[in-house]
Short mmCIF file of C-alpha atoms in Angstrom, two decimals:
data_model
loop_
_atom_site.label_atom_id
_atom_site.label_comp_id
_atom_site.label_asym_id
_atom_site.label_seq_id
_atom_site.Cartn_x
_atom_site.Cartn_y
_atom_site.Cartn_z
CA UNK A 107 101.62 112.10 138.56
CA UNK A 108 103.90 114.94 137.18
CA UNK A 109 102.71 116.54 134.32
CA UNK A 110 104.53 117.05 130.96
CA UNK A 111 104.96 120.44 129.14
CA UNK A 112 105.30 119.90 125.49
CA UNK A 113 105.72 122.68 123.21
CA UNK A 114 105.13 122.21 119.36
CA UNK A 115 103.78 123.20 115.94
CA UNK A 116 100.05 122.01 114.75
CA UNK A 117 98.59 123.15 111.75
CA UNK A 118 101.17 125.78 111.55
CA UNK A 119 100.54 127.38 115.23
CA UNK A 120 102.93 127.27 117.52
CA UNK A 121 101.17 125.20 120.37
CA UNK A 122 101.55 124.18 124.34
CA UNK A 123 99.74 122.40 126.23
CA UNK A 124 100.45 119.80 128.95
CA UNK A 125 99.89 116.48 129.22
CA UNK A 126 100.39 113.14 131.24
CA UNK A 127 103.09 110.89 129.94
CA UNK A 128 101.20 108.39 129.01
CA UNK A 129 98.62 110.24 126.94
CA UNK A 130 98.33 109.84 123.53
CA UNK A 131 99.02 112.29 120.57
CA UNK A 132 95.48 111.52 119.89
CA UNK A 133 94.07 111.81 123.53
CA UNK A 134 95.65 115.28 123.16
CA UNK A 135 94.37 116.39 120.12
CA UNK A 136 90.37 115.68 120.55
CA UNK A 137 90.35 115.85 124.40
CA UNK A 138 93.11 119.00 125.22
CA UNK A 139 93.54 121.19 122.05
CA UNK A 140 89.67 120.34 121.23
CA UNK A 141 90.88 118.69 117.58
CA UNK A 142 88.55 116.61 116.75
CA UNK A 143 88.67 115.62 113.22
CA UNK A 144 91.36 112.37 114.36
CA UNK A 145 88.83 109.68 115.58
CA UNK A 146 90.32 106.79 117.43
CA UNK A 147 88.91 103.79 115.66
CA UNK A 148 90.93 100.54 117.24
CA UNK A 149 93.24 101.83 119.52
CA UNK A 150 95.98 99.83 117.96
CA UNK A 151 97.34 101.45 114.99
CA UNK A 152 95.35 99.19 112.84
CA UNK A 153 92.41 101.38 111.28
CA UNK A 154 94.04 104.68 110.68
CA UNK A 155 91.30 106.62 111.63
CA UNK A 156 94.09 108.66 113.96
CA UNK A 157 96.29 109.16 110.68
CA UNK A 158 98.21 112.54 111.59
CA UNK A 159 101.42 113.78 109.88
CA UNK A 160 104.66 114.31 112.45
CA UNK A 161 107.76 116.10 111.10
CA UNK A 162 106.05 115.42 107.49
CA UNK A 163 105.77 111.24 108.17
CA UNK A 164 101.94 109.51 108.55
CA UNK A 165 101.94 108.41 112.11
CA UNK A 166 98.79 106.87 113.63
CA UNK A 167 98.59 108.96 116.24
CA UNK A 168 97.27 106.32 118.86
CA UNK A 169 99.96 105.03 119.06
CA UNK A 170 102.64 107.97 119.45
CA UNK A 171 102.89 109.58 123.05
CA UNK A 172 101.62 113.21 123.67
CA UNK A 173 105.20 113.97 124.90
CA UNK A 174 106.74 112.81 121.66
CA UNK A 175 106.07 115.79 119.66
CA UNK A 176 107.79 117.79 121.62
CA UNK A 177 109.95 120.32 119.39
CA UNK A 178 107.70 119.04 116.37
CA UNK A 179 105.51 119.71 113.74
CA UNK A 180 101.90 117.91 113.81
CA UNK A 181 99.65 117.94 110.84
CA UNK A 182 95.95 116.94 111.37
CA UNK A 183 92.81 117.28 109.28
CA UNK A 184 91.79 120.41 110.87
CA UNK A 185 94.68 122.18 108.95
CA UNK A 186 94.22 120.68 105.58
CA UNK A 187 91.83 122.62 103.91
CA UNK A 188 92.97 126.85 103.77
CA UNK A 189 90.76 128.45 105.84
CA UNK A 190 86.81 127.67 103.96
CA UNK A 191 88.31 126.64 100.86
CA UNK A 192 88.96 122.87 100.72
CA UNK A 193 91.98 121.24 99.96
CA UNK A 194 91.44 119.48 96.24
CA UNK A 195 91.87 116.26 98.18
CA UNK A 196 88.62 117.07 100.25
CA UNK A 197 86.74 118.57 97.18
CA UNK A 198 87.16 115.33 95.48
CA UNK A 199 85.96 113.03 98.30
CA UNK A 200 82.60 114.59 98.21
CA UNK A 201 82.49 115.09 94.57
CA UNK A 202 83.36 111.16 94.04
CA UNK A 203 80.69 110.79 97.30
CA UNK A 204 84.11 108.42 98.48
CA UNK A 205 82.51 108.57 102.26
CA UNK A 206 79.67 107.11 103.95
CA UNK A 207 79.35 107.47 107.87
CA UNK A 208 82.45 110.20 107.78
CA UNK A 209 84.88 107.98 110.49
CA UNK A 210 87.26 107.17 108.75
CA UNK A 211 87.11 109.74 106.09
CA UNK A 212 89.67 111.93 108.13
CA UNK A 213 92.68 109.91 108.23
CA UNK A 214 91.68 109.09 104.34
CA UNK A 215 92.53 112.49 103.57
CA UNK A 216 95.49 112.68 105.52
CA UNK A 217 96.70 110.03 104.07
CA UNK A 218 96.30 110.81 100.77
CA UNK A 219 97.27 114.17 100.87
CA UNK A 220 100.82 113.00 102.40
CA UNK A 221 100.86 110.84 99.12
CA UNK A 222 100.14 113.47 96.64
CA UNK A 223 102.55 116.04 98.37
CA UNK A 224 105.48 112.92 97.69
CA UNK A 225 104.04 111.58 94.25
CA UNK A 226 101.90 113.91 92.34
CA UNK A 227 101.43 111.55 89.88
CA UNK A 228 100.68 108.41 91.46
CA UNK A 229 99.06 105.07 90.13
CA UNK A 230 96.23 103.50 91.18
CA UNK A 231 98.42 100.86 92.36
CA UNK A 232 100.79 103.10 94.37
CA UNK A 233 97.51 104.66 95.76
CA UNK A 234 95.90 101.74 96.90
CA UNK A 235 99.09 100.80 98.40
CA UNK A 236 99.70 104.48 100.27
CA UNK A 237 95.69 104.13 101.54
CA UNK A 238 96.12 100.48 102.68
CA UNK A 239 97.07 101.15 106.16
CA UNK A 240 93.61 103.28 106.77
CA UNK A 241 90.15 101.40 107.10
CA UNK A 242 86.65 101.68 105.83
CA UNK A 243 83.84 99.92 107.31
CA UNK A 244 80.94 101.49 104.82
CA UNK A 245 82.17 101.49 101.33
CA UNK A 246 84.32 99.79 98.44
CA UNK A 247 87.86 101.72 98.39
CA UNK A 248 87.36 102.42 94.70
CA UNK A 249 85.40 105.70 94.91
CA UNK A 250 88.40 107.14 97.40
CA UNK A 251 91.22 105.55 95.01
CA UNK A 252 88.94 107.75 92.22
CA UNK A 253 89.02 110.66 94.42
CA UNK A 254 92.57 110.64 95.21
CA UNK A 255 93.60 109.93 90.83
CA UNK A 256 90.77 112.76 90.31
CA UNK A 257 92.74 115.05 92.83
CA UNK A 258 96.21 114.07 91.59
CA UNK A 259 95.24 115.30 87.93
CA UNK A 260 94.05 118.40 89.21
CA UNK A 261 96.71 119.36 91.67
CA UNK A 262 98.93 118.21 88.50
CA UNK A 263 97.14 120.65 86.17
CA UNK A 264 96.83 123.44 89.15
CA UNK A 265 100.97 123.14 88.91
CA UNK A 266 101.43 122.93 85.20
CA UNK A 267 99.21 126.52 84.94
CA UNK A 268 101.55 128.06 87.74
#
């Protein structure tokens, strides 16, 4: 089976790598480029454990072929936080202790970073909405839903002292 040569953008590096055309973004990620922070969780698009951004949009990236970000940009947990300092997103989730095992936590903070760079000011409503697509096994959703409000405020207050 021919091999397909995808060229692209992740975490702000311009990236190649090959890959079979039916391989996953996912299968990719962990398994060629060695990014392991995406977990595959179902398979099916139904836990968002995979959650990546592509071209800015929350994809699960199970479920999008390797080929398909060809000429794009990929955003993964690896290239959330800048360099050792965490993203406020990330500081929050351990301050808030919003994680238990770690699996999904991940896509979590994909996720709600993708919110927060659309709605800096979001309800707890409109978060629990934006999160509802990812899945946790180990805890209640309300100490995430804290960590993403505690987040917004201070990405809100970060801005306002800019």
């Amino acid at each position: 089976m021919n091999r397909i040569h995808v060229n692209s953008t992740i975490n702000g590096d311009v990236t190649e790598f090959l890959c079979d055309p039916g391989a996953s973004l996912l299968d990719v990620l962990r398994d060629t480029l060695h990014l392991t922070g995406s977990k595959e969780g179902c398979g099916s698009g139904d836990c968002g454990a995979c959650t990546v951004e592509l071209d800015g949009e929350m994809v699960c990236s199970c479920l999008v072929l390797a080929a398909e970000a060809e000429g794009r940009t990929v955003a993964t947990i690896e290239g959330v936080a800048e360099g050792s300092v965490l993203h406020p997103v990330q500081q929050k989730f351990l301050e808030h202790a919003a994680l238990q095992c770690g699996f999904c936590t991940p896509g979590f903070i994909v996720a709600a970073k993708s919110l927060l760079d659309r709605n800096p000011n979001p309800t707890e409503t409109e978060v629990r909405y934006w999160l509802a697509g990812n899945l946790c096994r180990c805890t209640g959703y309300d100490k995430i839903v804290r960590a993403v409000m505690d987040a917004a405020a201070e990405l809100r207050q970060e801005r306002t002292a800019a």
